[in-house]
Amino acid sequence: MIRALFIFLLGSMLFPVDGTAPPQAVSFRVLAFYTDKGEQDHIDFAKQALPFFEGLARKDNFEFQATTRWEDWNAENLKNFQVILWLNDFAHTAEQRKAFEDYMKGGGSWLGFHVSAYNDRDTGWPWFVDFLGGAVFYGNNWPPLPATIVVDDRTHPVTRHLPATFTSPANEWYIWKPSPRLDKQVKVLLTLDPKNYPIGLKDTITGGDLPVAWTNTRYRMMYMNMGHGDKIFTSNEQNLLFEDAVLWLGRRK
Ligand code: ZN
């Protein structure tokens, strides 16, 4: 009892309950875009991502907001945020695409997950393909499956807490053609271990270079292929990867 009281008093001294402690200024501001329509597995991921990033924001002292309103996707609003997340959706209209290009060229940061980088020959947005390091969607496995991931570079700020390989929870993995690794300015951080092949039952990826996370060093950007279903946040190692990615983008000078 006395011990509990002592801890309470000590706590009160460190963190006054009357609110006199000066609030720490947030170090950067993050805005997440997502949709609550479309493929349920992509919605499930976004719905879990929101509390995950809210928790990180409290822990790591940044501000986190999320919206499904693509009307807010304009230069006037975007300039208030240092990092943009695309959880399960992407810019659709010419105006939204232009606003994104301007934001990235102006030094903004982007962290995209899974379907947010999806593009094929009908997308008609060559700038975005270039932004991704040339990556065009080529195929996927089905059903979603866990996979062994190889960490290409463990010295990078985004991957420094990871072991040499780790198991990523069940996901729908995308393979791209051409592989963004062929772009000399792209740095691949994670790759699907070829030992996973063949991966899939209904749809099977049998081989090929499958970068899972990479950055195009011409921009402040990072893409990660995770983002399908409700298992993504069940790996502590992978959660550290997400945390380090948002901190790397947010704290870059
Ligand atoms: Zn998917």
Tab-separated table of N, CA and C in Angstrom, residues 24-129:
chain	number	residue	atom	x	y	z
A	24	GLN	N	4.863	18.075	-25.245
A	24	GLN	CA	5.982	17.970	-26.159
A	24	GLN	C	5.483	18.253	-27.576
A	25	ALA	N	6.196	19.084	-28.286
A	25	ALA	CA	5.781	19.388	-29.652
A	25	ALA	C	5.897	18.134	-30.517
A	26	VAL	N	4.904	17.891	-31.367
A	26	VAL	CA	4.994	16.726	-32.243
A	26	VAL	C	6.112	16.972	-33.259
A	27	SER	N	6.805	15.897	-33.590
A	27	SER	CA	7.973	16.083	-34.449
A	27	SER	C	7.604	16.116	-35.932
A	28	PHE	N	6.492	15.450	-36.305
A	28	PHE	CA	6.039	15.520	-37.696
A	28	PHE	C	4.587	15.066	-37.756
A	29	ARG	N	3.965	15.303	-38.892
A	29	ARG	CA	2.535	15.006	-39.035
A	29	ARG	C	2.314	14.048	-40.197
A	30	VAL	N	1.476	13.049	-39.944
A	30	VAL	CA	1.209	11.980	-40.906
A	30	VAL	C	-0.271	11.984	-41.261
A	31	LEU	N	-0.560	11.855	-42.549
A	31	LEU	CA	-1.942	11.730	-43.011
A	31	LEU	C	-2.077	10.431	-43.802
A	32	ALA	N	-3.007	9.584	-43.379
A	32	ALA	CA	-3.240	8.311	-44.068
A	32	ALA	C	-4.499	8.400	-44.912
A	33	PHE	N	-4.391	7.965	-46.152
A	33	PHE	CA	-5.556	7.854	-47.033
A	33	PHE	C	-5.914	6.377	-47.179
A	34	TYR	N	-7.207	6.110	-47.148
A	34	TYR	CA	-7.654	4.728	-47.343
A	34	TYR	C	-9.086	4.749	-47.853
A	35	THR	N	-9.554	3.576	-48.270
A	35	THR	CA	-10.938	3.448	-48.674
A	35	THR	C	-11.606	2.370	-47.833
A	36	ASP	N	-12.885	2.560	-47.567
A	36	ASP	CA	-13.645	1.525	-46.859
A	36	ASP	C	-14.562	0.788	-47.838
A	37	LYS	N	-14.237	0.905	-49.126
A	37	LYS	CA	-15.003	0.203	-50.158
A	37	LYS	C	-14.065	-0.719	-50.950
A	38	GLY	N	-14.655	-1.715	-51.605
A	38	GLY	CA	-13.826	-2.588	-52.432
A	38	GLY	C	-13.498	-3.886	-51.726
A	39	GLU	N	-12.275	-4.375	-51.971
A	39	GLU	CA	-11.889	-5.713	-51.497
A	39	GLU	C	-11.803	-5.763	-49.968
A	40	GLN	N	-12.571	-6.703	-49.382
A	40	GLN	CA	-12.693	-6.749	-47.920
A	40	GLN	C	-11.335	-6.933	-47.244
A	41	ASP	N	-10.467	-7.757	-47.812
A	41	ASP	CA	-9.160	-7.991	-47.186
A	41	ASP	C	-8.323	-6.708	-47.137
A	42	HIS	N	-8.513	-5.838	-48.091
A	42	HIS	CA	-7.779	-4.562	-48.090
A	42	HIS	C	-8.382	-3.592	-47.076
A	43	ILE	N	-9.705	-3.677	-46.897
A	43	ILE	CA	-10.367	-2.853	-45.875
A	43	ILE	C	-9.945	-3.329	-44.482
A	44	ASP	N	-9.889	-4.657	-44.311
A	44	ASP	CA	-9.482	-5.212	-43.007
A	44	ASP	C	-8.089	-4.703	-42.623
A	45	PHE	N	-7.190	-4.696	-43.588
A	45	PHE	CA	-5.837	-4.205	-43.308
A	45	PHE	C	-5.873	-2.738	-42.870
A	46	ALA	N	-6.607	-1.919	-43.617
A	46	ALA	CA	-6.654	-0.485	-43.298
A	46	ALA	C	-7.265	-0.265	-41.911
A	47	LYS	N	-8.304	-1.014	-41.595
A	47	LYS	CA	-8.977	-0.848	-40.298
A	47	LYS	C	-8.045	-1.204	-39.141
A	48	GLN	N	-7.142	-2.157	-39.368
A	48	GLN	CA	-6.161	-2.503	-38.328
A	48	GLN	C	-4.990	-1.532	-38.327
A	49	ALA	N	-4.700	-0.967	-39.479
A	49	ALA	CA	-3.570	-0.032	-39.575
A	49	ALA	C	-3.848	1.248	-38.782
A	50	LEU	N	-5.104	1.667	-38.732
A	50	LEU	CA	-5.419	2.935	-38.062
A	50	LEU	C	-5.027	2.901	-36.585
A	51	PRO	N	-5.529	1.944	-35.778
A	51	PRO	CA	-5.084	1.920	-34.368
A	51	PRO	C	-3.598	1.631	-34.219
A	52	PHE	N	-3.026	0.883	-35.147
A	52	PHE	CA	-1.588	0.605	-35.072
A	52	PHE	C	-0.790	1.907	-35.175
A	53	PHE	N	-1.097	2.722	-36.177
A	53	PHE	CA	-0.341	3.964	-36.352
A	53	PHE	C	-0.716	5.010	-35.309
A	54	GLU	N	-1.966	4.971	-34.820
A	54	GLU	CA	-2.328	5.876	-33.713
A	54	GLU	C	-1.481	5.561	-32.486
A	55	GLY	N	-1.279	4.274	-32.235
A	55	GLY	CA	-0.444	3.865	-31.104
A	55	GLY	C	0.998	4.324	-31.274
A	56	LEU	N	1.515	4.181	-32.481
A	56	LEU	CA	2.883	4.643	-32.748
A	56	LEU	C	2.993	6.156	-32.561
A	57	ALA	N	1.966	6.864	-32.988
A	57	ALA	CA	1.994	8.330	-32.887
A	57	ALA	C	2.127	8.759	-31.430
A	58	ARG	N	1.382	8.095	-30.534
A	58	ARG	CA	1.485	8.421	-29.102
A	58	ARG	C	2.864	8.049	-28.574
A	59	LYS	N	3.343	6.901	-28.962
A	59	LYS	CA	4.625	6.399	-28.455
A	59	LYS	C	5.797	7.227	-28.985
A	60	ASP	N	5.758	7.559	-30.263
A	60	ASP	CA	6.917	8.180	-30.917
A	60	ASP	C	6.733	9.677	-31.160
A	61	ASN	N	5.649	10.207	-30.614
A	61	ASN	CA	5.472	11.654	-30.623
A	61	ASN	C	5.356	12.267	-32.017
A	62	PHE	N	4.464	11.689	-32.826
A	62	PHE	CA	4.087	12.372	-34.059
A	62	PHE	C	2.562	12.454	-34.115
A	63	GLU	N	2.058	13.225	-35.043
A	63	GLU	CA	0.607	13.380	-35.162
A	63	GLU	C	0.115	12.497	-36.297
A	64	PHE	N	-0.981	11.817	-36.072
A	64	PHE	CA	-1.516	10.907	-37.082
A	64	PHE	C	-2.978	11.221	-37.347
A	65	GLN	N	-3.308	11.430	-38.611
A	65	GLN	CA	-4.703	11.604	-39.018
A	65	GLN	C	-4.972	10.658	-40.178
A	66	ALA	N	-6.228	10.282	-40.333
A	66	ALA	CA	-6.602	9.388	-41.430
A	66	ALA	C	-7.911	9.860	-42.044
A	67	THR	N	-8.068	9.620	-43.338
A	67	THR	CA	-9.288	10.052	-44.017
A	67	THR	C	-9.590	9.154	-45.219
A	68	THR	N	-10.863	9.031	-45.507
A	68	THR	CA	-11.283	8.379	-46.747
A	68	THR	C	-11.677	9.422	-47.790
A	69	ARG	N	-11.546	10.692	-47.426
A	69	ARG	CA	-12.023	11.780	-48.293
A	69	ARG	C	-10.939	12.200	-49.286
A	70	TRP	N	-11.041	11.710	-50.494
A	70	TRP	CA	-10.041	12.102	-51.491
A	70	TRP	C	-10.239	13.538	-51.940
A	71	GLU	N	-11.350	14.152	-51.521
A	71	GLU	CA	-11.515	15.588	-51.774
A	71	GLU	C	-10.435	16.377	-51.032
A	72	ASP	N	-9.907	15.763	-49.931
A	72	ASP	CA	-8.870	16.445	-49.147
A	72	ASP	C	-7.491	16.324	-49.792
A	73	TRP	N	-7.467	15.611	-50.919
A	73	TRP	CA	-6.187	15.379	-51.586
A	73	TRP	C	-5.877	16.560	-52.482
A	74	ASN	N	-5.379	17.624	-51.893
A	74	ASN	CA	-5.029	18.810	-52.676
A	74	ASN	C	-3.839	19.488	-52.018
A	75	ALA	N	-3.155	20.317	-52.794
A	75	ALA	CA	-1.899	20.914	-52.339
A	75	ALA	C	-2.091	21.677	-51.034
A	76	GLU	N	-3.205	22.381	-50.922
A	76	GLU	CA	-3.456	23.206	-49.749
A	76	GLU	C	-3.460	22.371	-48.463
A	77	ASN	N	-4.085	21.195	-48.529
A	77	ASN	CA	-4.154	20.328	-47.355
A	77	ASN	C	-2.851	19.544	-47.156
A	78	LEU	N	-2.298	19.052	-48.258
A	78	LEU	CA	-1.119	18.178	-48.141
A	78	LEU	C	0.087	18.897	-47.546
A	79	LYS	N	0.157	20.189	-47.744
A	79	LYS	CA	1.349	20.909	-47.257
A	79	LYS	C	1.440	20.904	-45.727
A	80	ASN	N	0.352	20.522	-45.058
A	80	ASN	CA	0.360	20.448	-43.594
A	80	ASN	C	0.965	19.152	-43.058
A	81	PHE	N	1.311	18.234	-43.974
A	81	PHE	CA	1.766	16.912	-43.536
A	81	PHE	C	3.139	16.590	-44.133
A	82	GLN	N	3.991	16.006	-43.297
A	82	GLN	CA	5.336	15.627	-43.763
A	82	GLN	C	5.344	14.225	-44.384
A	83	VAL	N	4.374	13.391	-43.958
A	83	VAL	CA	4.327	12.013	-44.469
A	83	VAL	C	2.889	11.663	-44.849
A	84	ILE	N	2.751	11.067	-46.033
A	84	ILE	CA	1.462	10.570	-46.494
A	84	ILE	C	1.518	9.046	-46.521
A	85	LEU	N	0.485	8.401	-46.008
A	85	LEU	CA	0.371	6.952	-46.126
A	85	LEU	C	-0.767	6.630	-47.085
A	86	TRP	N	-0.529	5.686	-47.980
A	86	TRP	CA	-1.617	5.106	-48.769
A	86	TRP	C	-1.780	3.675	-48.274
A	87	LEU	N	-2.868	3.444	-47.568
A	87	LEU	CA	-3.058	2.132	-46.930
A	87	LEU	C	-3.621	1.098	-47.896
A	88	ASN	N	-4.614	1.498	-48.689
A	88	ASN	CA	-5.250	0.514	-49.576
A	88	ASN	C	-5.893	1.169	-50.796
A	89	ASP	N	-5.399	2.334	-51.161
A	89	ASP	CA	-6.000	3.052	-52.287
A	89	ASP	C	-4.941	3.964	-52.901
A	90	PHE	N	-5.274	4.572	-54.021
A	90	PHE	CA	-4.303	5.414	-54.737
A	90	PHE	C	-5.062	6.536	-55.426
A	91	ALA	N	-4.308	7.499	-55.922
A	91	ALA	CA	-4.923	8.629	-56.606
A	91	ALA	C	-5.613	8.142	-57.882
A	92	HIS	N	-6.792	8.659	-58.144
A	92	HIS	CA	-7.561	8.209	-59.303
A	92	HIS	C	-7.676	9.281	-60.396
A	93	THR	N	-8.056	10.474	-60.013
A	93	THR	CA	-8.316	11.497	-61.024
A	93	THR	C	-7.024	12.204	-61.427
A	94	ALA	N	-7.087	12.907	-62.544
A	94	ALA	CA	-5.919	13.668	-63.018
A	94	ALA	C	-5.501	14.702	-61.978
A	95	GLU	N	-6.471	15.325	-61.309
A	95	GLU	CA	-6.148	16.344	-60.301
A	95	GLU	C	-5.427	15.715	-59.109
A	96	GLN	N	-5.930	14.557	-58.658
A	96	GLN	CA	-5.301	13.879	-57.520
A	96	GLN	C	-3.883	13.434	-57.870
A	97	ARG	N	-3.715	12.938	-59.088
A	97	ARG	CA	-2.381	12.496	-59.516
A	97	ARG	C	-1.411	13.665	-59.574
A	98	LYS	N	-1.879	14.779	-60.111
A	98	LYS	CA	-1.032	15.978	-60.196
A	98	LYS	C	-0.651	16.452	-58.796
A	99	ALA	N	-1.611	16.454	-57.879
A	99	ALA	CA	-1.321	16.890	-56.505
A	99	ALA	C	-0.273	15.983	-55.866
A	100	PHE	N	-0.336	14.683	-56.160
A	100	PHE	CA	0.643	13.750	-55.607
A	100	PHE	C	2.032	14.006	-56.189
A	101	GLU	N	2.098	14.172	-57.494
A	101	GLU	CA	3.390	14.450	-58.139
A	101	GLU	C	4.022	15.720	-57.556
A	102	ASP	N	3.207	16.757	-57.421
A	102	ASP	CA	3.729	18.018	-56.885
A	102	ASP	C	4.200	17.849	-55.444
A	103	TYR	N	3.444	17.090	-54.676
A	103	TYR	CA	3.793	16.858	-53.275
A	103	TYR	C	5.141	16.135	-53.175
A	104	MET	N	5.325	15.104	-53.984
A	104	MET	CA	6.578	14.335	-53.929
A	104	MET	C	7.749	15.145	-54.481
A	105	LYS	N	7.529	15.862	-55.565
A	105	LYS	CA	8.610	16.686	-56.137
A	105	LYS	C	8.993	17.806	-55.182
A	106	GLY	N	8.033	18.217	-54.348
A	106	GLY	CA	8.285	19.283	-53.378
A	106	GLY	C	8.924	18.795	-52.086
A	107	GLY	N	9.275	17.517	-52.019
A	107	GLY	CA	9.980	17.013	-50.840
A	107	GLY	C	9.111	16.305	-49.823
A	108	GLY	N	7.854	16.036	-50.164
A	108	GLY	CA	6.993	15.265	-49.261
A	108	GLY	C	7.422	13.808	-49.208
A	109	SER	N	6.918	13.095	-48.200
A	109	SER	CA	7.272	11.683	-48.016
A	109	SER	C	6.044	10.803	-48.159
A	110	TRP	N	6.262	9.622	-48.711
A	110	TRP	CA	5.163	8.686	-48.970
A	110	TRP	C	5.544	7.285	-48.536
A	111	LEU	N	4.600	6.660	-47.825
A	111	LEU	CA	4.736	5.246	-47.480
A	111	LEU	C	3.504	4.541	-48.028
A	112	GLY	N	3.717	3.677	-49.000
A	112	GLY	CA	2.600	2.989	-49.645
A	112	GLY	C	2.603	1.510	-49.300
A	113	PHE	N	1.409	0.958	-49.122
A	113	PHE	CA	1.263	-0.464	-48.828
A	113	PHE	C	0.501	-1.165	-49.945
A	114	HIS	N	0.938	-2.377	-50.237
A	114	HIS	CA	0.192	-3.359	-51.014
A	114	HIS	C	-0.477	-2.760	-52.268
A	115	VAL	N	-1.811	-2.716	-52.278
A	115	VAL	CA	-2.523	-2.365	-53.508
A	115	VAL	C	-2.327	-0.897	-53.896
A	116	SER	N	-1.772	-0.094	-52.989
A	116	SER	CA	-1.595	1.332	-53.309
A	116	SER	C	-0.637	1.534	-54.480
A	117	ALA	N	0.229	0.552	-54.752
A	117	ALA	CA	1.150	0.676	-55.893
A	117	ALA	C	0.648	-0.071	-57.121
A	118	TYR	N	-0.531	-0.687	-56.988
A	118	TYR	CA	-1.030	-1.479	-58.112
A	118	TYR	C	-1.148	-0.613	-59.363
A	119	ASN	N	-0.604	-1.104	-60.436
A	119	ASN	CA	-0.807	-0.439	-61.728
A	119	ASN	C	-0.620	-1.480	-62.815
A	120	ASP	N	-1.370	-1.327	-63.886
A	120	ASP	CA	-1.222	-2.213	-65.048
A	120	ASP	C	-1.326	-1.360	-66.310
A	121	ARG	N	-1.450	-2.014	-67.453
A	121	ARG	CA	-1.382	-1.238	-68.698
A	121	ARG	C	-2.597	-0.335	-68.894
A	122	ASP	N	-3.641	-0.529	-68.075
A	122	ASP	CA	-4.814	0.346	-68.164
A	122	ASP	C	-4.720	1.569	-67.258
A	123	THR	N	-3.694	1.604	-66.398
A	123	THR	CA	-3.625	2.681	-65.400
A	123	THR	C	-3.348	4.034	-66.054
A	124	GLY	N	-2.467	4.051	-67.039
A	124	GLY	CA	-2.230	5.294	-67.771
A	124	GLY	C	-1.605	6.398	-66.945
A	125	TRP	N	-0.664	6.045	-66.080
A	125	TRP	CA	0.015	7.050	-65.257
A	125	TRP	C	1.512	6.750	-65.260
A	126	PRO	N	2.198	7.094	-66.364
A	126	PRO	CA	3.622	6.741	-66.490
A	126	PRO	C	4.500	7.327	-65.396
A	127	TRP	N	4.165	8.531	-64.924
A	127	TRP	CA	4.968	9.122	-63.838
A	127	TRP	C	4.991	8.206	-62.619
A	128	PHE	N	3.866	7.615	-62.311
A	128	PHE	CA	3.761	6.758	-61.130
A	128	PHE	C	4.597	5.487	-61.301
A	129	VAL	N	4.597	4.930	-62.497
A	129	VAL	CA	5.417	3.742	-62.776
A	129	VAL	C	6.894	4.082	-62.569
